[in-house]
């Protein structure tokens, strides 16, 4: 680790690979021999075009998807996708069907409700969102035009470990906090979106990966900038894209390829997560995980200590040990370690060493 850096467990914006930050730093004043920063170049320039198209290609390659899928770059965060999805695909007689597995899943459903087109397929709210509803609990409605799931619940620390079977109803997933963290059969999804500031870059762009046949018929009566079609027909260059963010996402995608792709990163992510969960499970109840074991997230590990006073003490002492960003979300309290792709095994090991010491000193 660099001497003046910390281990950053923030949920988003979140830690980025040091290698990528350094590359950006090196290229900042003179990108690709242009004598300008990437932030100062026209989005119609050939130097930018290469960055834009390579990022799209690398994302598709990492996901193992072919020419029947498109990658779109959209602003407004994952939160705008909550509204765009029902606007583009639902109607009074074709509802958006939602699995409520946490706060972002519920916010997505709320946007469909505002438009009068939302129905609920399952919910784990009564269980404090400690679990992901199972396949046999999903009541996919017959009039659904899609099933929406939040694949990793950043705040509660739960994650899907199966791909829902929908009997032909298009599957839409918010993967903001686990995008490109493990290999999946992505061809089972019609549309995946992810705000990149969790796992893939700086805040400012949302990646949408969609089946072309699913998005080619956006309705005509919604604003141009809210139609998926606009982005796919114009290569996400209908208006000025967030060029610097896309450039950073491209750098992270190529870093991921150098790590060995999604299979290699998933192995590392699984090792990091089990290190943490093992310490929680062997703490004789000092640390209590929020998620049920079979729904545990590999990306956000949520847990509590015996008292709120101890939690505050833990956070303060962790910070003194260069372990930052582990306070839980304000809506649920407790602690949360976000251990995205760019968090090293060493970083997680430092945290678990600290947890063991803290327990010994405070039990
Ligand atoms: C952070 C997050 C969001 C919200 O993302 P914004 O880009 O801030 O709108 C939505 N869904 C999930 C799963 C998230 O983690």
GROMACS .gro file of C-alpha atoms and ligand atoms in nm:
model
  378
    1UNK     CA    1   0.000   0.000   0.000
    2UNK     CA    2   0.112   0.356  -0.071
    3UNK     CA    3   0.232   0.526   0.248
    4UNK     CA    4  -0.027   0.804   0.242
    5UNK     CA    5  -0.326   0.591   0.134
    6UNK     CA    6  -0.575   0.410   0.358
    7UNK     CA    7  -0.775   0.090   0.318
    8UNK     CA    8  -1.101   0.230   0.190
    9UNK     CA    9  -1.412   0.023   0.270
   10UNK     CA   10  -1.655   0.291   0.152
   11UNK     CA   11  -1.973   0.161  -0.017
   12UNK     CA   12  -1.963   0.409  -0.304
   13UNK     CA   13  -1.795   0.612  -0.430
   14UNK     CA   14  -1.544   0.346  -0.344
   15UNK     CA   15  -1.187   0.232  -0.373
   16UNK     CA   16  -1.033   0.212  -0.722
   17UNK     CA   17  -0.728   0.012  -0.832
   18UNK     CA   18  -0.415   0.212  -0.752
   19UNK     CA   19  -0.269   0.113  -1.088
   20UNK     CA   20  -0.564   0.277  -1.264
   21UNK     CA   21  -0.539   0.598  -1.060
   22UNK     CA   22  -0.170   0.622  -1.143
   23UNK     CA   23  -0.230   0.571  -1.514
   24UNK     CA   24  -0.490   0.847  -1.509
   25UNK     CA   25  -0.246   1.070  -1.324
   26UNK     CA   26   0.029   1.006  -1.578
   27UNK     CA   27  -0.199   1.081  -1.872
   28UNK     CA   28  -0.377   1.374  -1.713
   29UNK     CA   29  -0.197   1.663  -1.885
   30UNK     CA   30  -0.136   1.500  -2.220
   31UNK     CA   31  -0.373   1.228  -2.327
   32UNK     CA   32  -0.257   1.010  -2.615
   33UNK     CA   33  -0.021   1.276  -2.752
   34UNK     CA   34  -0.303   1.529  -2.792
   35UNK     CA   35  -0.144   1.787  -2.562
   36UNK     CA   36  -0.476   1.797  -2.373
   37UNK     CA   37  -0.638   1.613  -2.087
   38UNK     CA   38  -0.912   1.361  -2.171
   39UNK     CA   39  -1.143   1.608  -1.992
   40UNK     CA   40  -1.061   1.878  -2.246
   41UNK     CA   41  -1.099   1.678  -2.567
   42UNK     CA   42  -1.409   1.686  -2.785
   43UNK     CA   43  -1.632   1.384  -2.744
   44UNK     CA   44  -1.632   1.369  -3.126
   45UNK     CA   45  -1.250   1.348  -3.147
   46UNK     CA   46  -1.088   1.025  -3.265
   47UNK     CA   47  -0.884   0.996  -2.942
   48UNK     CA   48  -1.205   0.993  -2.740
   49UNK     CA   49  -1.385   0.765  -2.982
   50UNK     CA   50  -1.124   0.495  -2.930
   51UNK     CA   51  -1.163   0.515  -2.550
   52UNK     CA   52  -1.543   0.503  -2.570
   53UNK     CA   53  -1.564   0.206  -2.804
   54UNK     CA   54  -1.288   0.008  -2.632
   55UNK     CA   55  -1.463   0.043  -2.296
   56UNK     CA   56  -1.783  -0.098  -2.449
   57UNK     CA   57  -1.597  -0.386  -2.610
   58UNK     CA   58  -1.406  -0.474  -2.294
   59UNK     CA   59  -1.723  -0.479  -2.084
   60UNK     CA   60  -1.895  -0.712  -2.330
   61UNK     CA   61  -1.588  -0.933  -2.353
   62UNK     CA   62  -1.564  -0.960  -1.972
   63UNK     CA   63  -1.932  -1.056  -1.959
   64UNK     CA   64  -1.901  -1.303  -2.244
   65UNK     CA   65  -2.174  -1.131  -2.446
   66UNK     CA   66  -2.196  -1.104  -2.824
   67UNK     CA   67  -2.337  -0.869  -3.085
   68UNK     CA   68  -2.696  -0.921  -2.970
   69UNK     CA   69  -2.615  -0.706  -2.666
   70UNK     CA   70  -2.536  -0.337  -2.646
   71UNK     CA   71  -2.353  -0.135  -2.380
   72UNK     CA   72  -2.495   0.211  -2.309
   73UNK     CA   73  -2.354   0.497  -2.102
   74UNK     CA   74  -2.625   0.700  -1.930
   75UNK     CA   75  -2.616   0.974  -1.665
   76UNK     CA   76  -2.851   1.022  -1.371
   77UNK     CA   77  -2.718   0.729  -1.169
   78UNK     CA   78  -2.880   0.395  -1.103
   79UNK     CA   79  -3.163   0.599  -0.949
   80UNK     CA   80  -3.263   0.728  -1.292
   81UNK     CA   81  -3.273   0.369  -1.418
   82UNK     CA   82  -3.539   0.306  -1.153
   83UNK     CA   83  -3.762   0.545  -1.353
   84UNK     CA   84  -3.641   0.464  -1.706
   85UNK     CA   85  -3.707   0.092  -1.680
   86UNK     CA   86  -4.085   0.122  -1.622
   87UNK     CA   87  -4.109   0.419  -1.864
   88UNK     CA   88  -3.959   0.212  -2.143
   89UNK     CA   89  -4.104  -0.132  -2.076
   90UNK     CA   90  -4.419  -0.113  -1.865
   91UNK     CA   91  -4.772   0.008  -1.935
   92UNK     CA   92  -5.116  -0.014  -1.771
   93UNK     CA   93  -5.170  -0.366  -1.904
   94UNK     CA   94  -4.802  -0.474  -1.895
   95UNK     CA   95  -4.673  -0.432  -1.542
   96UNK     CA   96  -4.324  -0.414  -1.403
   97UNK     CA   97  -4.291  -0.694  -1.148
   98UNK     CA   98  -4.052  -0.634  -0.855
   99UNK     CA   99  -3.870  -0.838  -0.597
  100UNK     CA  100  -3.825  -0.622  -0.288
  101UNK     CA  101  -3.498  -0.730  -0.128
  102UNK     CA  102  -3.373  -0.402   0.018
  103UNK     CA  103  -3.386  -0.022   0.000
  104UNK     CA  104  -3.272   0.021  -0.360
  105UNK     CA  105  -3.506  -0.254  -0.478
  106UNK     CA  106  -3.788  -0.073  -0.298
  107UNK     CA  107  -3.690   0.260  -0.451
  108UNK     CA  108  -3.696   0.101  -0.796
  109UNK     CA  109  -4.046  -0.032  -0.726
  110UNK     CA  110  -4.157   0.310  -0.604
  111UNK     CA  111  -4.075   0.464  -0.942
  112UNK     CA  112  -4.292   0.202  -1.114
  113UNK     CA  113  -4.569   0.275  -0.862
  114UNK     CA  114  -4.548   0.648  -0.941
  115UNK     CA  115  -4.614   0.553  -1.302
  116UNK     CA  116  -4.897   0.322  -1.192
  117UNK     CA  117  -4.730   0.015  -1.340
  118UNK     CA  118  -4.564  -0.168  -1.048
  119UNK     CA  119  -4.648  -0.504  -0.892
  120UNK     CA  120  -4.462  -0.705  -0.627
  121UNK     CA  121  -4.337  -1.057  -0.699
  122UNK     CA  122  -4.184  -1.117  -0.355
  123UNK     CA  123  -4.049  -0.928  -0.056
  124UNK     CA  124  -3.813  -0.997   0.234
  125UNK     CA  125  -3.909  -0.677   0.416
  126UNK     CA  126  -4.075  -0.865   0.703
  127UNK     CA  127  -3.741  -1.032   0.766
  128UNK     CA  128  -3.558  -0.697   0.782
  129UNK     CA  129  -3.420  -0.772   0.435
  130UNK     CA  130  -3.189  -1.038   0.578
  131UNK     CA  131  -3.246  -1.273   0.286
  132UNK     CA  132  -3.298  -1.290  -0.088
  133UNK     CA  133  -3.640  -1.438  -0.170
  134UNK     CA  134  -3.602  -1.788  -0.313
  135UNK     CA  135  -3.715  -1.901  -0.657
  136UNK     CA  136  -4.022  -2.080  -0.516
  137UNK     CA  137  -4.132  -1.761  -0.337
  138UNK     CA  138  -4.145  -1.554  -0.656
  139UNK     CA  139  -4.500  -1.489  -0.774
  140UNK     CA  140  -4.430  -1.362  -1.120
  141UNK     CA  141  -4.751  -1.206  -1.245
  142UNK     CA  142  -4.896  -1.315  -1.575
  143UNK     CA  143  -4.921  -0.957  -1.705
  144UNK     CA  144  -4.556  -0.876  -1.624
  145UNK     CA  145  -4.347  -0.716  -1.899
  146UNK     CA  146  -4.033  -0.775  -1.691
  147UNK     CA  147  -3.913  -0.899  -1.353
  148UNK     CA  148  -3.687  -0.653  -1.173
  149UNK     CA  149  -3.434  -0.773  -0.916
  150UNK     CA  150  -3.161  -0.593  -0.723
  151UNK     CA  151  -2.880  -0.843  -0.751
  152UNK     CA  152  -2.669  -0.718  -0.462
  153UNK     CA  153  -2.826  -0.523  -0.178
  154UNK     CA  154  -2.554  -0.277  -0.084
  155UNK     CA  155  -2.714  -0.155   0.239
  156UNK     CA  156  -2.824  -0.490   0.387
  157UNK     CA  157  -2.535  -0.698   0.253
  158UNK     CA  158  -2.729  -0.966   0.066
  159UNK     CA  159  -2.672  -1.099  -0.284
  160UNK     CA  160  -2.845  -1.338  -0.525
  161UNK     CA  161  -2.678  -1.675  -0.557
  162UNK     CA  162  -2.914  -1.792  -0.830
  163UNK     CA  163  -3.052  -1.644  -1.149
  164UNK     CA  164  -3.432  -1.623  -1.127
  165UNK     CA  165  -3.620  -1.842  -1.373
  166UNK     CA  166  -3.894  -1.627  -1.527
  167UNK     CA  167  -4.054  -1.847  -1.792
  168UNK     CA  168  -3.970  -1.612  -2.073
  169UNK     CA  169  -4.046  -1.284  -1.895
  170UNK     CA  170  -3.750  -1.048  -1.947
  171UNK     CA  171  -3.520  -1.028  -1.645
  172UNK     CA  172  -3.395  -0.681  -1.546
  173UNK     CA  173  -3.126  -0.645  -1.279
  174UNK     CA  174  -2.976  -0.361  -1.080
  175UNK     CA  175  -2.615  -0.477  -1.042
  176UNK     CA  176  -2.479  -0.144  -0.919
  177UNK     CA  177  -2.279  -0.300  -0.638
  178UNK     CA  178  -2.174  -0.633  -0.787
  179UNK     CA  179  -2.130  -0.558  -1.156
  180UNK     CA  180  -1.831  -0.745  -1.301
  181UNK     CA  181  -1.749  -0.907  -0.968
  182UNK     CA  182  -1.810  -1.268  -1.080
  183UNK     CA  183  -1.895  -1.463  -1.393
  184UNK     CA  184  -2.265  -1.528  -1.454
  185UNK     CA  185  -2.468  -1.640  -1.750
  186UNK     CA  186  -2.543  -1.278  -1.840
  187UNK     CA  187  -2.735  -1.390  -2.148
  188UNK     CA  188  -3.023  -1.479  -1.912
  189UNK     CA  189  -3.073  -1.108  -1.846
  190UNK     CA  190  -3.251  -0.871  -2.084
  191UNK     CA  191  -3.116  -0.560  -1.918
  192UNK     CA  192  -2.856  -0.499  -1.648
  193UNK     CA  193  -2.768  -0.159  -1.509
  194UNK     CA  194  -2.502  -0.038  -1.269
  195UNK     CA  195  -2.404   0.302  -1.136
  196UNK     CA  196  -2.026   0.268  -1.174
  197UNK     CA  197  -1.917   0.435  -0.850
  198UNK     CA  198  -1.938   0.112  -0.649
  199UNK     CA  199  -1.721  -0.128  -0.841
  200UNK     CA  200  -1.609   0.026  -1.170
  201UNK     CA  201  -1.515   0.393  -1.163
  202UNK     CA  202  -1.594   0.742  -1.039
  203UNK     CA  203  -1.954   0.864  -0.993
  204UNK     CA  204  -2.113   1.012  -1.303
  205UNK     CA  205  -2.206   0.734  -1.540
  206UNK     CA  206  -2.435   0.431  -1.534
  207UNK     CA  207  -2.359   0.131  -1.751
  208UNK     CA  208  -2.658  -0.036  -1.911
  209UNK     CA  209  -2.601  -0.371  -2.079
  210UNK     CA  210  -2.909  -0.472  -2.274
  211UNK     CA  211  -3.033  -0.717  -2.530
  212UNK     CA  212  -3.075  -0.516  -2.849
  213UNK     CA  213  -3.410  -0.679  -2.925
  214UNK     CA  214  -3.539  -0.571  -2.583
  215UNK     CA  215  -3.457  -0.201  -2.620
  216UNK     CA  216  -3.512  -0.135  -2.989
  217UNK     CA  217  -3.877  -0.034  -2.947
  218UNK     CA  218  -3.871   0.236  -2.678
  219UNK     CA  219  -4.204   0.424  -2.669
  220UNK     CA  220  -4.217   0.745  -2.875
  221UNK     CA  221  -4.405   0.947  -2.615
  222UNK     CA  222  -4.130   0.978  -2.355
  223UNK     CA  223  -3.843   1.229  -2.352
  224UNK     CA  224  -3.558   1.156  -2.593
  225UNK     CA  225  -3.300   1.138  -2.316
  226UNK     CA  226  -3.506   0.880  -2.126
  227UNK     CA  227  -3.540   0.636  -2.417
  228UNK     CA  228  -3.292   0.348  -2.428
  229UNK     CA  229  -3.326   0.357  -2.803
  230UNK     CA  230  -3.165   0.700  -2.824
  231UNK     CA  231  -2.849   0.572  -2.656
  232UNK     CA  232  -2.827   0.257  -2.859
  233UNK     CA  233  -2.887   0.426  -3.195
  234UNK     CA  234  -2.637   0.705  -3.122
  235UNK     CA  235  -2.365   0.495  -2.956
  236UNK     CA  236  -2.435   0.688  -2.631
  237UNK     CA  237  -2.322   1.005  -2.809
  238UNK     CA  238  -2.657   1.176  -2.865
  239UNK     CA  239  -2.536   1.445  -2.628
  240UNK     CA  240  -2.203   1.501  -2.450
  241UNK     CA  241  -2.123   1.190  -2.248
  242UNK     CA  242  -1.937   1.198  -1.913
  243UNK     CA  243  -1.611   1.136  -2.099
  244UNK     CA  244  -1.377   1.126  -1.800
  245UNK     CA  245  -1.596   0.871  -1.617
  246UNK     CA  246  -1.617   0.649  -1.923
  247UNK     CA  247  -1.239   0.674  -1.966
  248UNK     CA  248  -1.194   0.559  -1.605
  249UNK     CA  249  -1.443   0.274  -1.649
  250UNK     CA  250  -1.245   0.166  -1.956
  251UNK     CA  251  -0.925   0.164  -1.751
  252UNK     CA  252  -1.090  -0.044  -1.478
  253UNK     CA  253  -1.226  -0.289  -1.738
  254UNK     CA  254  -0.882  -0.337  -1.887
  255UNK     CA  255  -0.734  -0.377  -1.536
  256UNK     CA  256  -0.995  -0.650  -1.478
  257UNK     CA  257  -0.885  -0.825  -1.796
  258UNK     CA  258  -0.525  -0.814  -1.676
  259UNK     CA  259  -0.634  -0.971  -1.344
  260UNK     CA  260  -0.762  -1.268  -1.542
  261UNK     CA  261  -1.122  -1.159  -1.599
  262UNK     CA  262  -1.430  -1.237  -1.394
  263UNK     CA  263  -1.336  -1.593  -1.297
  264UNK     CA  264  -1.009  -1.478  -1.139
  265UNK     CA  265  -1.160  -1.174  -0.968
  266UNK     CA  266  -1.449  -1.386  -0.835
  267UNK     CA  267  -1.205  -1.629  -0.674
  268UNK     CA  268  -1.028  -1.342  -0.503
  269UNK     CA  269  -1.359  -1.185  -0.397
  270UNK     CA  270  -1.476  -1.516  -0.248
  271UNK     CA  271  -1.153  -1.549  -0.047
  272UNK     CA  272  -1.186  -1.196   0.086
  273UNK     CA  273  -1.550  -1.249   0.183
  274UNK     CA  274  -1.487  -1.579   0.361
  275UNK     CA  275  -1.202  -1.426   0.559
  276UNK     CA  276  -1.446  -1.171   0.698
  277UNK     CA  277  -1.742  -1.403   0.747
  278UNK     CA  278  -1.520  -1.658   0.921
  279UNK     CA  279  -1.414  -1.400   1.178
  280UNK     CA  280  -1.778  -1.300   1.232
  281UNK     CA  281  -1.889  -1.664   1.267
  282UNK     CA  282  -1.611  -1.761   1.504
  283UNK     CA  283  -1.651  -1.457   1.732
  284UNK     CA  284  -1.896  -1.635   1.970
  285UNK     CA  285  -2.161  -1.375   1.891
  286UNK     CA  286  -1.943  -1.066   1.949
  287UNK     CA  287  -1.984  -0.982   1.582
  288UNK     CA  288  -2.332  -1.055   1.442
  289UNK     CA  289  -2.383  -1.067   1.065
  290UNK     CA  290  -2.702  -0.906   0.936
  291UNK     CA  291  -2.759  -1.132   0.635
  292UNK     CA  292  -2.876  -1.492   0.651
  293UNK     CA  293  -2.589  -1.719   0.556
  294UNK     CA  294  -2.722  -1.837   0.222
  295UNK     CA  295  -2.792  -1.479   0.111
  296UNK     CA  296  -2.460  -1.327   0.213
  297UNK     CA  297  -2.301  -1.073  -0.018
  298UNK     CA  298  -1.944  -1.108  -0.144
  299UNK     CA  299  -1.929  -0.731  -0.183
  300UNK     CA  300  -2.082  -0.570   0.127
  301UNK     CA  301  -2.034  -0.742   0.461
  302UNK     CA  302  -2.275  -0.603   0.722
  303UNK     CA  303  -2.247  -0.675   1.093
  304UNK     CA  304  -2.316  -0.542   1.438
  305UNK     CA  305  -2.134  -0.532   1.770
  306UNK     CA  306  -2.293  -0.590   2.113
  307UNK     CA  307  -2.365  -0.217   2.171
  308UNK     CA  308  -2.376   0.106   1.971
  309UNK     CA  309  -2.103   0.246   2.198
  310UNK     CA  310  -1.873  -0.038   2.095
  311UNK     CA  311  -1.963   0.020   1.732
  312UNK     CA  312  -1.861   0.387   1.759
  313UNK     CA  313  -1.538   0.289   1.933
  314UNK     CA  314  -1.466   0.027   1.666
  315UNK     CA  315  -1.513   0.279   1.385
  316UNK     CA  316  -1.286   0.536   1.554
  317UNK     CA  317  -1.008   0.289   1.634
  318UNK     CA  318  -1.030   0.131   1.290
  319UNK     CA  319  -0.976   0.474   1.139
  320UNK     CA  320  -0.662   0.520   1.350
  321UNK     CA  321  -0.544   0.197   1.188
  322UNK     CA  322  -0.605   0.329   0.836
  323UNK     CA  323  -0.923   0.123   0.797
  324UNK     CA  324  -1.180   0.371   0.667
  325UNK     CA  325  -1.543   0.378   0.556
  326UNK     CA  326  -1.681   0.090   0.763
  327UNK     CA  327  -1.976   0.270   0.920
  328UNK     CA  328  -2.306   0.105   0.822
  329UNK     CA  329  -2.572   0.288   0.622
  330UNK     CA  330  -2.761   0.545   0.831
  331UNK     CA  331  -3.088   0.357   0.778
  332UNK     CA  332  -2.967   0.032   0.937
  333UNK     CA  333  -2.673   0.128   1.159
  334UNK     CA  334  -2.396  -0.111   1.257
  335UNK     CA  335  -2.093  -0.171   1.040
  336UNK     CA  336  -2.039  -0.249   0.678
  337UNK     CA  337  -1.718  -0.340   0.501
  338UNK     CA  338  -1.748  -0.295   0.125
  339UNK     CA  339  -1.490  -0.518  -0.035
  340UNK     CA  340  -1.530  -0.451  -0.406
  341UNK     CA  341  -1.297  -0.578  -0.679
  342UNK     CA  342  -1.032  -0.315  -0.606
  343UNK     CA  343  -1.004  -0.399  -0.234
  344UNK     CA  344  -0.699  -0.620  -0.188
  345UNK     CA  345  -0.685  -0.941   0.014
  346UNK     CA  346  -0.425  -0.764   0.232
  347UNK     CA  347  -0.673  -0.487   0.307
  348UNK     CA  348  -0.934  -0.737   0.425
  349UNK     CA  349  -0.670  -0.924   0.626
  350UNK     CA  350  -0.578  -0.599   0.806
  351UNK     CA  351  -0.945  -0.551   0.889
  352UNK     CA  352  -0.994  -0.904   1.023
  353UNK     CA  353  -0.672  -0.880   1.229
  354UNK     CA  354  -0.807  -0.558   1.374
  355UNK     CA  355  -1.146  -0.721   1.446
  356UNK     CA  356  -0.979  -1.002   1.642
  357UNK     CA  357  -0.769  -0.761   1.844
  358UNK     CA  358  -1.069  -0.539   1.910
  359UNK     CA  359  -1.274  -0.832   2.034
  360UNK     CA  360  -1.000  -0.947   2.272
  361UNK     CA  361  -0.961  -0.596   2.412
  362UNK     CA  362  -1.336  -0.531   2.453
  363UNK     CA  363  -1.516  -0.853   2.533
  364LIG     C1  364  -2.580   0.287  -0.489
  364LIG     C2  365  -2.688   0.206  -0.547
  364LIG     C3  366  -2.793   0.264  -0.620
  364LIG     C4  367  -2.807   0.413  -0.638
  364LIG     O1  368  -2.709   0.457  -0.725
  364LIG     P1  369  -2.699   0.608  -0.773
  364LIG     O2  370  -2.601   0.598  -0.885
  364LIG     O3  371  -2.651   0.687  -0.656
  364LIG     O4  372  -2.833   0.651  -0.818
  364LIG     C5  373  -2.888   0.181  -0.674
  364LIG     N1  374  -2.882   0.047  -0.657
  364LIG     C6  375  -2.784  -0.012  -0.588
  364LIG     C7  376  -2.782  -0.159  -0.573
  364LIG     C8  377  -2.683   0.066  -0.531
  364LIG     O5  378  -2.585   0.007  -0.461
   0.00000   0.00000   0.00000
